[in-house]
XYZ file of C-alpha atoms in Angstrom:
772
model
C -43.146 18.713 0.167
C -39.915 20.940 1.528
C -41.000 23.573 3.648
C -38.131 25.948 5.219
C -39.685 28.852 6.901
C -40.825 27.631 10.105
C -43.015 30.452 10.516
C -44.886 28.254 8.160
C -44.933 24.612 9.333
C -44.117 24.283 13.339
C -42.546 20.560 14.047
C -44.296 17.903 15.194
C -43.374 17.834 18.915
C -42.539 14.180 19.120
C -40.583 13.639 15.937
C -38.527 16.703 17.037
C -37.388 14.969 19.880
C -36.401 11.821 17.731
C -34.043 13.877 15.640
C -32.675 15.577 18.992
C -31.729 12.065 20.891
C -30.496 11.142 16.505
C -28.318 14.326 16.410
C -26.845 13.754 20.100
C -24.428 11.112 18.891
C -23.392 13.244 16.022
C -20.210 14.803 15.150
C -19.819 17.692 12.802
C -16.885 19.362 12.977
C -17.909 21.455 10.089
C -20.668 23.079 12.396
C -23.038 21.893 8.605
C -26.253 21.181 11.735
C -25.605 23.425 13.692
C -29.448 25.011 12.722
C -30.576 22.029 14.060
C -31.590 24.499 17.533
C -34.021 23.373 20.097
C -35.333 26.684 19.635
C -36.120 26.604 15.935
C -38.312 25.092 14.557
C -37.320 21.541 12.975
C -39.016 21.623 9.803
C -36.719 24.647 9.259
C -33.155 22.352 10.290
C -30.729 21.215 7.504
C -31.129 18.173 5.391
C -34.563 18.201 6.850
C -38.294 18.305 4.840
C -41.852 18.112 6.630
C -44.525 18.306 4.952
C -46.686 21.200 5.153
C -49.938 19.929 5.568
C -49.430 17.446 8.398
C -46.312 19.132 10.048
C -44.778 15.342 9.912
C -40.829 15.032 8.948
C -41.048 12.981 5.824
C -37.485 13.701 4.655
C -33.989 13.637 6.382
C -31.241 14.250 3.472
C -26.947 14.558 5.434
C -25.308 13.082 2.273
C -22.830 15.810 2.774
C -20.448 14.248 0.225
C -18.210 17.384 -0.541
C -17.285 18.022 3.025
C -17.821 13.852 4.520
C -18.022 15.895 8.152
C -20.211 14.028 10.255
C -18.844 11.233 12.315
C -19.558 9.846 15.694
C -23.039 7.410 16.020
C -25.983 6.465 13.910
C -28.768 6.121 16.065
C -31.380 3.915 14.171
C -34.017 5.748 16.376
C -34.551 8.193 13.366
C -36.651 5.550 11.423
C -38.919 6.140 15.015
C -39.997 9.112 12.484
C -43.717 8.405 12.036
C -43.870 9.942 8.383
C -40.277 9.614 7.191
C -39.973 8.680 3.865
C -36.478 9.117 2.474
C -33.127 8.586 4.737
C -29.983 9.521 2.693
C -26.731 9.792 5.579
C -24.466 8.317 2.871
C -20.579 9.965 2.186
C -20.016 10.448 5.674
C -17.507 9.011 8.562
C -19.749 7.342 10.637
C -18.475 4.958 13.225
C -21.070 2.868 14.741
C -24.764 2.293 14.115
C -26.639 1.763 17.099
C -30.279 -0.269 17.146
C -30.725 -0.068 20.892
C -34.199 0.613 20.920
C -35.762 0.818 17.740
C -37.437 -2.827 16.814
C -39.194 -2.161 19.817
C -40.160 1.095 18.635
C -41.802 0.567 15.702
C -45.090 -0.214 15.752
C -46.908 1.507 12.821
C -46.959 1.184 9.339
C -43.783 2.551 8.211
C -43.360 5.026 5.074
C -39.740 4.606 4.196
C -39.202 5.126 0.472
C -35.595 5.336 0.639
C -33.014 4.140 2.841
C -29.236 4.986 2.227
C -26.282 4.249 5.009
C -23.283 3.747 2.512
C -20.106 4.587 1.869
C -18.487 6.411 5.272
C -15.078 6.798 4.082
C -12.944 5.854 6.330
C -14.592 4.011 8.886
C -16.044 0.318 8.139
C -19.731 0.619 9.683
C -21.011 -3.129 10.831
C -24.383 -4.642 11.409
C -24.443 -8.603 12.853
C -28.929 -8.673 11.459
C -30.644 -7.235 9.282
C -33.730 -8.005 11.383
C -34.685 -4.768 11.548
C -35.393 -4.374 7.692
C -38.789 -6.134 8.011
C -41.289 -3.231 9.817
C -39.702 -1.212 6.539
C -41.597 -3.718 3.349
C -42.222 -0.723 1.581
C -38.931 0.068 0.620
C -38.105 0.594 -2.653
C -34.492 1.629 -2.373
C -31.969 0.229 -0.011
C -28.411 1.071 -0.095
C -26.084 -0.285 2.445
C -23.202 -0.869 0.744
C -19.478 0.037 2.573
C -21.143 -1.598 5.637
C -19.892 -4.997 7.062
C -22.441 -7.681 6.487
C -19.399 -10.698 6.720
C -22.091 -12.109 10.214
C -25.390 -12.049 8.423
C -25.593 -15.201 6.900
C -28.949 -14.937 6.090
C -29.093 -11.731 4.199
C -31.064 -12.731 1.017
C -33.554 -14.017 4.022
C -33.884 -10.490 5.042
C -34.206 -8.664 1.933
C -36.695 -11.218 0.885
C -39.012 -8.996 3.732
C -38.922 -6.362 0.959
C -41.538 -7.318 -2.069
C -41.475 -3.712 -2.982
C -37.836 -3.429 -3.231
C -36.539 -1.754 -6.829
C -32.687 -1.333 -6.437
C -30.311 -3.433 -3.925
C -27.087 -1.836 -3.602
C -24.556 -4.174 -1.669
C -21.183 -3.260 -2.709
C -18.241 -4.007 -0.574
C -20.387 -5.665 1.977
C -18.051 -8.186 2.861
C -20.618 -10.725 1.986
C -19.766 -14.593 1.334
C -22.622 -16.617 0.210
C -25.930 -16.588 -1.361
C -27.481 -19.082 1.443
C -30.993 -19.722 1.275
C -33.377 -21.076 4.631
C -34.406 -24.383 2.876
C -37.770 -23.069 4.595
C -38.350 -20.570 2.431
C -39.921 -21.678 -0.831
C -39.311 -19.083 -2.862
C -37.880 -15.090 -3.086
C -40.671 -12.774 -3.486
C -37.994 -10.435 -5.150
C -39.937 -10.321 -8.542
C -40.064 -6.005 -8.903
C -36.070 -5.607 -8.508
C -34.991 -4.088 -11.301
C -31.091 -3.360 -10.507
C -29.027 -5.722 -7.998
C -25.274 -4.622 -7.105
C -23.520 -7.162 -5.221
C -20.093 -6.112 -6.398
C -16.560 -6.363 -4.578
C -17.643 -8.705 -2.018
C -16.127 -12.278 -1.449
C -19.042 -14.917 -2.536
C -17.132 -18.270 -2.944
C -20.026 -20.209 -4.008
C -21.465 -21.262 -7.384
C -24.279 -19.011 -8.981
C -27.267 -21.196 -8.370
C -29.599 -21.792 -11.033
C -32.081 -20.112 -8.756
C -30.919 -16.873 -8.635
C -31.599 -15.953 -12.125
C -34.675 -16.512 -11.244
C -35.456 -13.454 -8.452
C -37.321 -11.635 -11.226
C -37.487 -11.261 -14.328
C -37.269 -7.558 -15.087
C -33.905 -7.395 -13.816
C -32.269 -4.677 -15.631
C -29.133 -4.348 -13.811
C -27.053 -7.122 -12.073
C -23.239 -6.417 -10.858
C -21.281 -8.853 -9.563
C -17.928 -7.220 -10.300
C -14.857 -8.476 -7.801
C -16.024 -11.652 -6.160
C -14.500 -15.250 -5.915
C -17.916 -17.126 -7.781
C -16.445 -20.287 -9.252
C -18.264 -22.577 -11.757
C -20.396 -22.463 -15.277
C -22.413 -19.256 -16.166
C -26.327 -20.930 -15.601
C -28.397 -21.112 -18.823
C -30.869 -19.461 -16.742
C -29.619 -16.514 -17.078
C -30.969 -16.478 -20.642
C -34.242 -15.733 -18.992
C -33.335 -11.720 -18.057
C -34.672 -10.420 -21.379
C -34.345 -7.052 -20.199
C -31.006 -7.039 -19.073
C -28.752 -4.283 -20.183
C -25.994 -4.062 -17.119
C -24.047 -7.552 -16.974
C -20.726 -7.446 -14.986
C -19.361 -10.699 -13.787
C -15.740 -9.543 -14.072
C -12.718 -10.979 -11.867
C -13.969 -14.068 -10.368
C -13.364 -17.535 -11.594
C -16.091 -18.553 -13.749
C -15.631 -21.273 -15.813
C -16.558 -23.067 -19.358
C -18.150 -21.229 -21.962
C -20.870 -18.906 -22.169
C -24.465 -19.777 -22.616
C -25.632 -21.104 -26.128
C -28.059 -17.572 -27.200
C -26.359 -15.180 -24.962
C -26.407 -12.924 -28.238
C -30.739 -13.379 -27.996
C -29.898 -11.210 -25.179
C -31.990 -7.988 -27.035
C -31.035 -5.176 -24.717
C -27.939 -5.830 -23.474
C -25.713 -3.154 -23.145
C -23.231 -2.908 -20.720
C -21.190 -6.569 -21.062
C -18.366 -7.137 -18.303
C -16.454 -10.387 -18.475
C -13.373 -9.718 -17.997
C -10.448 -11.666 -15.442
C -12.452 -15.275 -15.325
C -11.473 -18.545 -16.923
C -13.926 -18.679 -19.217
C -13.433 -20.174 -22.456
C -14.275 -21.077 -26.331
C -14.192 -20.260 -29.905
C -17.609 -18.831 -30.377
C -17.083 -15.416 -28.465
C -16.922 -13.076 -32.033
C -19.695 -14.687 -33.315
C -21.795 -13.912 -30.735
C -20.993 -10.825 -30.484
C -22.021 -10.026 -33.929
C -25.270 -9.291 -32.922
C -25.266 -8.066 -29.887
C -25.845 -4.505 -31.302
C -27.008 -2.279 -28.234
C -23.329 -3.005 -26.815
C -21.958 0.451 -25.797
C -18.999 -1.512 -23.034
C -17.430 -4.850 -23.711
C -14.841 -6.006 -21.287
C -13.660 -9.632 -22.238
C -9.998 -9.626 -21.661
C -7.991 -12.031 -19.556
C -10.552 -15.030 -20.064
C -9.203 -18.232 -22.640
C -11.430 -17.017 -25.119
C -10.129 -18.036 -28.483
C -10.702 -17.316 -32.392
C -10.193 -14.562 -34.615
C -11.263 -11.117 -34.021
C -12.414 -9.242 -37.422
C -13.711 -6.338 -38.685
C -17.183 -8.721 -38.934
C -16.882 -8.615 -35.118
C -17.855 -5.542 -35.279
C -19.550 -4.943 -38.098
C -22.847 -4.098 -36.163
C -21.946 -2.601 -32.816
C -22.030 0.478 -33.901
C -23.196 2.398 -30.384
C -19.606 0.830 -28.898
C -17.668 3.336 -26.871
C -15.447 0.924 -24.263
C -13.536 -1.836 -25.644
C -11.603 -3.805 -23.481
C -9.719 -7.020 -25.096
C -6.235 -6.919 -23.347
C -4.594 -9.784 -22.083
C -6.879 -12.307 -24.811
C -5.710 -15.213 -26.927
C -7.857 -13.692 -29.776
C -6.267 -13.785 -33.389
C -6.652 -9.796 -34.370
C -7.083 -10.112 -38.459
C -7.993 -6.217 -39.514
C -7.646 -4.500 -42.816
C -5.555 -1.921 -42.758
C -8.512 0.136 -44.544
C -10.784 -0.944 -41.830
C -12.895 1.646 -40.879
C -15.171 0.965 -37.681
C -18.525 2.064 -37.283
C -17.592 3.313 -33.842
C -16.139 5.762 -32.421
C -14.230 4.062 -28.843
C -13.482 6.104 -26.002
C -11.872 3.779 -24.481
C -9.608 1.105 -25.579
C -7.200 -1.236 -24.086
C -5.702 -3.711 -26.436
C -2.836 -4.241 -23.939
C -0.878 -7.930 -23.755
C -1.754 -8.655 -27.049
C -0.025 -9.100 -30.116
C -0.606 -5.702 -32.085
C 3.173 -5.769 -34.102
C 4.918 -4.530 -35.121
C 2.727 -1.668 -36.974
C 0.462 0.119 -34.746
C -2.906 -0.978 -35.363
C -4.041 1.320 -38.501
C -7.825 1.610 -37.654
C -7.209 3.133 -33.981
C -6.062 6.442 -35.941
C -9.480 6.912 -36.629
C -10.898 6.688 -33.756
C -11.277 10.438 -32.916
C -12.781 10.207 -29.781
C -10.450 8.578 -27.399
C -10.037 9.461 -23.957
C -7.884 6.416 -22.589
C -5.428 4.331 -24.561
C -4.024 0.968 -23.029
C -1.459 -0.572 -26.026
C 1.628 -1.445 -23.120
C 3.249 -4.755 -24.284
C 1.667 -5.054 -27.935
C 4.497 -5.633 -29.365
C 4.355 -1.917 -31.652
C 7.094 -0.912 -33.501
C 6.406 1.143 -36.053
C 3.845 3.645 -36.465
C 2.374 6.308 -38.955
C 4.492 9.605 -37.290
C 1.874 12.355 -38.254
C -1.262 9.991 -37.598
C 0.544 9.220 -34.462
C 1.484 12.146 -33.048
C -2.229 13.548 -33.359
C -3.950 10.388 -32.207
C -1.925 10.529 -29.139
C -2.075 14.284 -28.449
C -6.362 13.752 -28.472
C -5.522 11.147 -25.396
C -7.091 13.522 -22.147
C -7.540 10.503 -19.781
C -5.250 7.965 -19.873
C -2.031 6.645 -22.058
C -0.739 3.673 -21.549
C 2.283 3.139 -24.761
C 4.615 1.245 -21.749
C 6.821 -2.238 -23.229
C 6.814 -1.490 -26.668
C 9.460 -0.634 -28.681
C 8.899 2.454 -29.980
C 10.823 5.156 -31.432
C 11.677 9.217 -32.606
C 11.187 12.528 -31.144
C 8.093 14.021 -29.643
C 9.057 16.533 -28.026
C 7.390 19.227 -30.018
C 4.087 17.203 -28.341
C 1.911 18.412 -26.385
C 0.452 15.496 -24.403
C -3.043 16.029 -22.925
C -3.784 12.794 -20.871
C -3.688 13.082 -16.620
C -1.858 9.676 -16.936
C 1.035 9.147 -19.157
C 3.182 5.734 -19.158
C 5.276 6.002 -22.471
C 8.423 3.487 -20.084
C 10.300 0.712 -21.218
C 10.304 1.831 -25.194
C 13.042 4.092 -26.948
C 11.830 7.548 -27.452
C 14.699 9.868 -28.158
C 15.152 13.670 -28.260
C 13.659 16.315 -25.720
C 10.453 15.234 -23.403
C 7.573 15.757 -24.183
C 5.566 18.667 -22.889
C 2.729 17.746 -20.440
C -0.906 19.024 -19.477
C -1.657 21.313 -16.765
C -3.697 18.763 -15.553
C -1.465 15.526 -15.814
C -1.094 13.674 -12.151
C 1.060 10.308 -12.963
C 4.431 10.484 -15.799
C 5.808 7.525 -16.120
C 8.466 7.796 -19.214
C 11.658 6.298 -17.528
C 13.308 3.161 -19.495
C 13.750 5.598 -23.113
C 16.580 7.687 -24.432
C 15.204 10.789 -23.283
C 18.155 13.946 -23.491
C 17.735 17.454 -22.811
C 16.063 19.699 -19.647
C 13.039 19.136 -18.122
C 10.291 21.110 -20.392
C 9.953 24.915 -18.335
C 5.942 23.823 -19.493
C 6.389 21.105 -16.614
C 6.312 23.968 -14.159
C 2.888 24.656 -15.097
C 1.564 21.430 -13.903
C 0.274 21.540 -10.270
C -0.862 18.419 -9.853
C 1.412 15.916 -10.652
C 1.655 13.514 -8.127
C 3.848 10.617 -9.722
C 7.163 11.690 -11.820
C 9.129 8.399 -13.338
C 12.153 9.771 -15.125
C 14.701 7.005 -14.367
C 17.450 5.844 -16.593
C 17.276 8.625 -19.481
C 20.062 10.752 -20.657
C 18.418 13.979 -18.961
C 20.215 16.891 -17.403
C 20.397 20.153 -16.363
C 18.910 21.264 -13.109
C 15.879 19.975 -11.875
C 15.322 23.334 -8.513
C 13.207 25.471 -10.238
C 10.240 22.527 -11.084
C 10.826 20.303 -7.890
C 9.210 23.551 -5.827
C 6.286 23.795 -7.041
C 4.991 20.258 -7.588
C 3.518 20.564 -4.133
C 1.342 17.170 -4.484
C 4.023 15.428 -5.813
C 4.110 12.000 -3.987
C 6.444 10.232 -6.317
C 9.291 11.404 -7.399
C 11.726 9.055 -9.224
C 14.695 11.061 -11.379
C 17.423 8.399 -10.942
C 19.723 7.149 -13.619
C 20.370 10.539 -15.359
C 22.776 12.985 -15.874
C 20.884 15.587 -13.749
C 23.598 18.410 -11.503
C 22.965 21.211 -9.408
C 22.256 20.732 -5.785
C 19.224 19.075 -3.957
C 16.515 21.310 -3.962
C 15.393 22.779 -0.486
C 11.895 23.287 -1.063
C 9.907 19.969 -2.485
C 6.444 18.594 -1.162
C 5.816 17.784 1.891
C 3.887 15.053 0.730
C 6.223 13.156 -1.155
C 6.787 9.012 -0.439
C 9.354 8.560 -2.652
C 12.533 10.499 -3.569
C 14.953 8.937 -5.833
C 17.979 10.558 -7.006
C 20.082 7.910 -7.825
C 23.357 7.666 -10.087
C 23.172 11.551 -11.362
C 26.049 14.471 -10.897
C 23.729 16.106 -8.029
C 26.527 18.262 -5.335
C 26.738 19.293 -1.927
C 25.566 18.439 1.347
C 21.966 17.303 2.163
C 19.556 19.732 3.072
C 18.320 20.294 6.843
C 15.019 20.586 5.201
C 14.910 16.441 3.414
C 14.582 15.397 7.063
C 11.590 16.606 7.950
C 9.525 14.548 5.810
C 7.343 13.588 7.877
C 5.504 10.925 4.549
C 9.235 10.102 3.272
C 9.506 5.787 3.332
C 11.924 5.216 0.580
C 15.314 7.736 -0.138
C 17.686 7.001 -2.249
C 20.242 9.423 -3.160
C 22.662 7.345 -3.997
C 25.963 7.801 -6.129
C 26.524 11.366 -6.752
C 29.084 13.618 -5.856
C 27.518 14.634 -2.100
C 29.598 16.134 0.432
C 29.918 17.648 3.970
C 28.302 15.697 7.032
C 24.775 14.168 7.646
C 22.475 17.028 8.762
C 22.461 17.150 13.412
C 19.160 18.057 13.745
C 15.702 15.683 14.996
C 14.315 13.509 11.875
C 10.992 13.567 11.501
C 10.856 10.701 9.033
C 8.015 9.618 10.687
C 6.588 6.823 7.923
C 10.394 5.320 9.131
C 9.696 5.229 12.489
C 6.109 4.202 12.974
C 4.315 1.922 10.054
C 1.376 3.018 9.244
C 0.717 3.582 5.638
C 0.498 1.442 2.060
C 1.018 3.917 -1.388
C -0.711 1.660 -3.316
C 0.340 0.383 -7.173
C 4.183 1.718 -6.035
C 6.771 0.242 -8.609
C 10.406 1.316 -6.824
C 14.178 0.260 -8.189
C 15.080 -1.221 -5.273
C 18.569 -1.912 -4.874
C 18.839 -3.740 -1.453
C 21.025 -6.732 -0.299
C 23.780 -6.192 -3.056
C 21.702 -6.635 -5.530
C 18.780 -4.530 -7.924
C 15.149 -5.254 -7.681
C 12.237 -3.515 -10.074
C 9.504 -3.824 -6.790
C 5.774 -3.277 -7.995
C 3.914 -2.975 -4.988
C 6.280 -2.825 -2.075
C 5.276 0.480 -0.844
C 5.764 -1.231 2.922
C 9.645 -1.052 2.283
C 11.737 1.006 4.559
C 14.791 2.402 2.534
C 17.566 5.404 3.403
C 20.439 5.092 1.111
C 23.108 7.596 0.789
C 25.764 5.308 -0.536
C 28.616 6.250 -3.259
C 29.353 9.691 -2.085
C 31.813 11.501 -0.523
C 30.236 12.114 2.598
C 31.920 12.245 5.887
C 31.732 13.015 9.661
C 29.690 11.350 11.887
C 26.828 9.387 11.323
C 23.980 10.899 13.451
C 22.596 9.657 15.889
C 18.579 10.292 14.276
C 19.404 7.602 11.879
C 19.800 5.120 14.067
C 16.369 5.867 15.616
C 14.139 5.390 12.521
C 13.114 1.538 13.558
C 10.740 0.668 10.642
C 13.895 1.193 8.326
C 14.965 -2.351 6.360
C 17.871 -0.901 4.313
C 20.807 0.956 5.311
C 23.302 1.469 2.773
C 25.846 4.178 3.521
C 29.067 2.263 1.896
C 31.694 4.107 0.200
C 31.627 7.336 2.073
C 33.796 9.360 5.006
C 32.035 8.339 7.300
C 33.728 8.296 10.957
C 32.946 7.083 14.423
C 31.847 3.983 16.112
C 28.409 2.456 15.431
C 25.744 3.397 18.905
C 24.153 0.543 20.256
C 21.288 2.180 19.329
C 21.165 0.197 16.339
C 19.607 -2.942 18.031
C 16.374 -1.244 18.005
C 16.126 -1.093 14.236
C 14.761 -5.083 14.595
C 13.133 -4.781 10.692
C 16.560 -4.507 9.343
C 17.029 -6.810 6.265
C 20.103 -5.411 4.473
C 22.734 -3.012 6.017
C 25.823 -1.997 4.113
C 28.160 0.321 6.047
C 31.387 -1.022 4.206
C 34.404 1.064 2.898
C 34.180 4.146 5.376
C 35.951 5.051 8.162
C 33.725 3.484 10.682
C 36.093 2.485 14.012
C 35.234 0.709 17.575
C 33.942 -2.097 18.429
C 30.589 -3.884 16.749
C 28.211 -3.055 19.251
C 26.456 -6.231 20.989
C 23.159 -4.635 19.982
C 23.305 -5.460 16.790
C 22.890 -9.236 17.279
C 19.476 -8.274 17.977
C 18.244 -7.550 14.016
C 17.036 -10.701 13.773
C 15.939 -10.159 10.174
C 19.020 -9.119 8.515
C 19.688 -11.646 5.146
C 22.528 -9.009 4.207
C 25.300 -7.466 5.392
C 28.675 -5.891 4.328
C 31.251 -3.919 7.292
C 34.115 -4.247 5.200
C 36.880 -2.458 4.863
C 36.781 -0.123 7.522
C 38.641 0.281 10.932
C 36.785 -2.273 13.867
C 37.926 -3.856 16.224
C 37.486 -5.997 18.683
C 35.469 -8.987 19.017
C 32.524 -9.285 16.672
C 29.487 -9.844 18.855
C 28.367 -13.306 19.360
C 24.968 -14.153 18.271
C 22.989 -16.401 15.382
C 22.670 -13.947 13.077
C 25.937 -12.057 12.960
C 27.956 -15.848 12.623
C 25.615 -16.423 9.714
C 27.485 -14.131 7.018
C 30.422 -15.119 5.688
C 33.960 -13.511 5.994
C 33.411 -11.277 3.117
C 31.152 -9.324 5.788
C 34.526 -8.779 7.281
C 37.330 -8.354 5.657
C 39.339 -4.770 5.648
C 38.879 -5.048 9.554
C 42.414 -5.755 10.493
C 41.886 -5.171 14.083
C 38.445 -6.857 14.388
C 38.168 -10.586 14.734
C 35.835 -13.547 16.299
C 33.982 -15.847 14.118
C 33.496 -16.105 11.034
C 37.026 -14.243 11.272
C 40.280 -15.892 13.039
C 39.934 -16.372 16.496
C 41.044 -13.222 18.889
C 44.486 -13.461 20.339
C 44.072 -11.667 23.805
C 47.518 -9.887 23.882
C 48.641 -8.025 26.296
C 50.269 -4.265 25.534
C 53.148 -2.272 27.392
C 51.181 0.030 29.606
C 54.078 3.090 29.710
C 52.674 3.010 25.559
C 49.334 2.885 26.503
C 47.338 6.487 27.055
C 44.789 5.515 28.991
C 41.155 6.053 28.491
C 39.053 7.493 30.980
C 37.792 3.981 31.081
C 40.821 2.043 30.856
C 41.603 4.761 34.438
C 38.369 3.335 36.106
C 39.548 -0.058 35.693
C 43.170 0.609 36.485
C 42.099 2.128 39.812
C 39.621 -1.281 40.998
C 42.616 -3.617 40.181
C 45.129 -1.812 41.875
C 42.625 -1.744 44.945
C 42.335 -5.315 44.583
C 45.742 -6.164 44.746
C 46.911 -3.851 47.388
C 43.700 -5.578 49.148
C 44.922 -9.546 48.208
C 48.702 -8.065 49.460
C 47.649 -6.762 52.830
C 45.636 -10.032 53.312
C 48.162 -12.489 52.542
C 50.810 -10.267 54.862
C 48.576 -10.616 57.987
C 47.796 -14.096 57.525
C 51.357 -15.062 56.877
C 52.330 -13.306 59.867
C 49.490 -14.718 61.974
C 50.524 -18.145 61.275
C 53.619 -17.788 61.603
C 53.970 -15.376 64.661
C 51.695 -18.212 66.929
C 54.333 -20.446 65.548
C 57.591 -18.223 67.273
C 55.615 -17.161 70.405
C 53.639 -20.753 71.349
C 56.292 -23.151 72.132
C 53.725 -27.028 71.741
C 53.101 -25.225 68.229
C 56.699 -24.338 67.507
C 57.988 -28.535 68.330
C 54.785 -29.887 66.018
C 55.697 -27.757 63.248
C 59.065 -28.982 63.506
C 58.434 -32.480 63.803
C 55.900 -32.297 60.931
C 58.968 -30.926 58.557
C 61.666 -32.992 59.931
C 59.077 -36.564 59.127
C 58.381 -35.013 55.527
C 61.715 -34.697 55.517
C 62.258 -38.436 56.193
C 59.246 -39.721 54.141
C 60.999 -37.828 50.913
C 64.540 -39.060 51.719
C 63.566 -42.809 51.859
C 61.690 -42.478 48.799
C 64.170 -40.891 46.825
C 66.838 -43.716 47.708
C 64.674 -46.353 46.845
C 63.869 -45.205 43.553
C 67.481 -44.699 43.126
C 68.498 -48.137 43.467
C 65.526 -49.596 41.163
C 67.042 -47.227 38.625
C 70.441 -48.242 39.100
C 69.548 -52.145 39.421
C 67.338 -51.984 35.912
């Protein structure tokens, strides 16, 4: 019983001391456990409950999911609370678990029934063993999901010491095996009703004994592991099974005969395996309790027809995507169920939209991408997609028509790669992800979109849209991804945009004016593409706060980006690590800001086809991740800095059509490109161009620079020193000859002797020549 009035209950001093020790390791930024004051009765502390008779702490509930506020250390001394039966520390951000004294201090019979340490959101707690569980044999609920247990090789044996366990949650624990100690004769888990081992790395087969753990098991989740081999026939022993999910593994073979005899099965997930067989349609016919069926992305075959679903009146979730089934439904078939979720993506449904789907009035999510659909009943189709409240994916079909008069209510709307015409449809204020790329939508962005404050992802690439976007963009404060490329939008680039932007693509439109300084203060931005517009002026001279292009510490999930790198166009999925800066094809001028070359994480830099001038700073050598660099068709001048030879990952380079001079720096990378990377620079030489020829310029016509003046001064000093030295040496020797008689006579005799020898040698050569 919970008692909050400390006037009625006085907390046991021993319990109070234990709680105080536990609190010392906790950081609480919101002060939600600030009530834990030693001046107050601990039974009045937040999250603490005491028995009103014994005054002992029986419950500690610090699940603060709304705030996720607690960080620091979980000191497991808390298990020393003798009468504690309920402990929930889940949904926080603890960094470490401490077991310093716990193994030695628990000498009493534990009363703990409920223990939840799961879901620490931003940190991964680790445990090296689970031996500390053994004193808590009364546990009925244990949830360690999200704790790293990869070092625990005997997790199953440790759990075996908990014979009263009803529910075991070990999701996301990095478990990788089912190893059993041979000394254990059997597993004593006969009470277990729920077992969740999803999202681990279990790479073994499913052993036969696994389904003999308990005959009363009702919930079994092995979703997203690497389990291989066949499904053991012992699965059929679980006659009380209501929930079975084996999706996203590597299971092979066919389903065990008799699986249709599991009378209570409601949830069956087999999606994403290597299962085969043609008997699945007939197997499904008798599973009348099913409300969830996901069997796509396998190698099943056979014909799916209305007979398959004739008894499945409870079905509300159906996933048959990426399957090889042959679908044969009568045009007038009305299913006995009303689905909430339907996925038939990557199946052959077309060319007609499946008429039976029009009867589904409760649909919240519809996945029909890449299904060969081109023909629809206009009125029924419009009514259907307007009721979808969650996820609508009709991408990669051949759908046509004008849907501008519709209001789509879905949070996520994917209509890309179709042939829709007319204006854009209205969207819900709750919309978050919108992808209408690769269609023929025209006109401007509807005013109703301005009300969608939660928009995170907008992709309108490659349509015929026009108008100004300023009034809309400034209201999308949660936006992460904005792609308006390949349209006819005009006006200036908005000054006020979401500070959360990761990707901004405005390529190939009619935007004009200058680049706003505020754009370079987007700390999250890692992909900026403003190419092929009518932008003018110079690059902003400011501090570039593009942190994601300086330090690499983020990955954006599920992203599809139009990449123009290495002289080619790529449609890149999940390339969140690619840092791009593209201003090509505009009328920008002036010198490039030095700040740009300090964005060291950039992998693709394209400033081509502008009017930039000035030199390339040596700081470019610090952009060591650069793979694609295009500075062509500008007015850059001066020498190519030697530091460019440090760009060892460079796979594409174009410096052509500028005013570079001097010799191309020697380095393996720069010489690996052919001459086309450098042509159009008349004063540039060196491999792979022609060899350099050194020409002396007339000093009278040359205008000395300050650096040249310094060189000339040094050269003049050198020559002057050499002249003085020569003169001193000459007169030193000659003076000695004239002043010292012996030296003078010896010198004359030497010269005279050399002359005689030369005369004799010459006459001998001449006589020999005449005889011949």
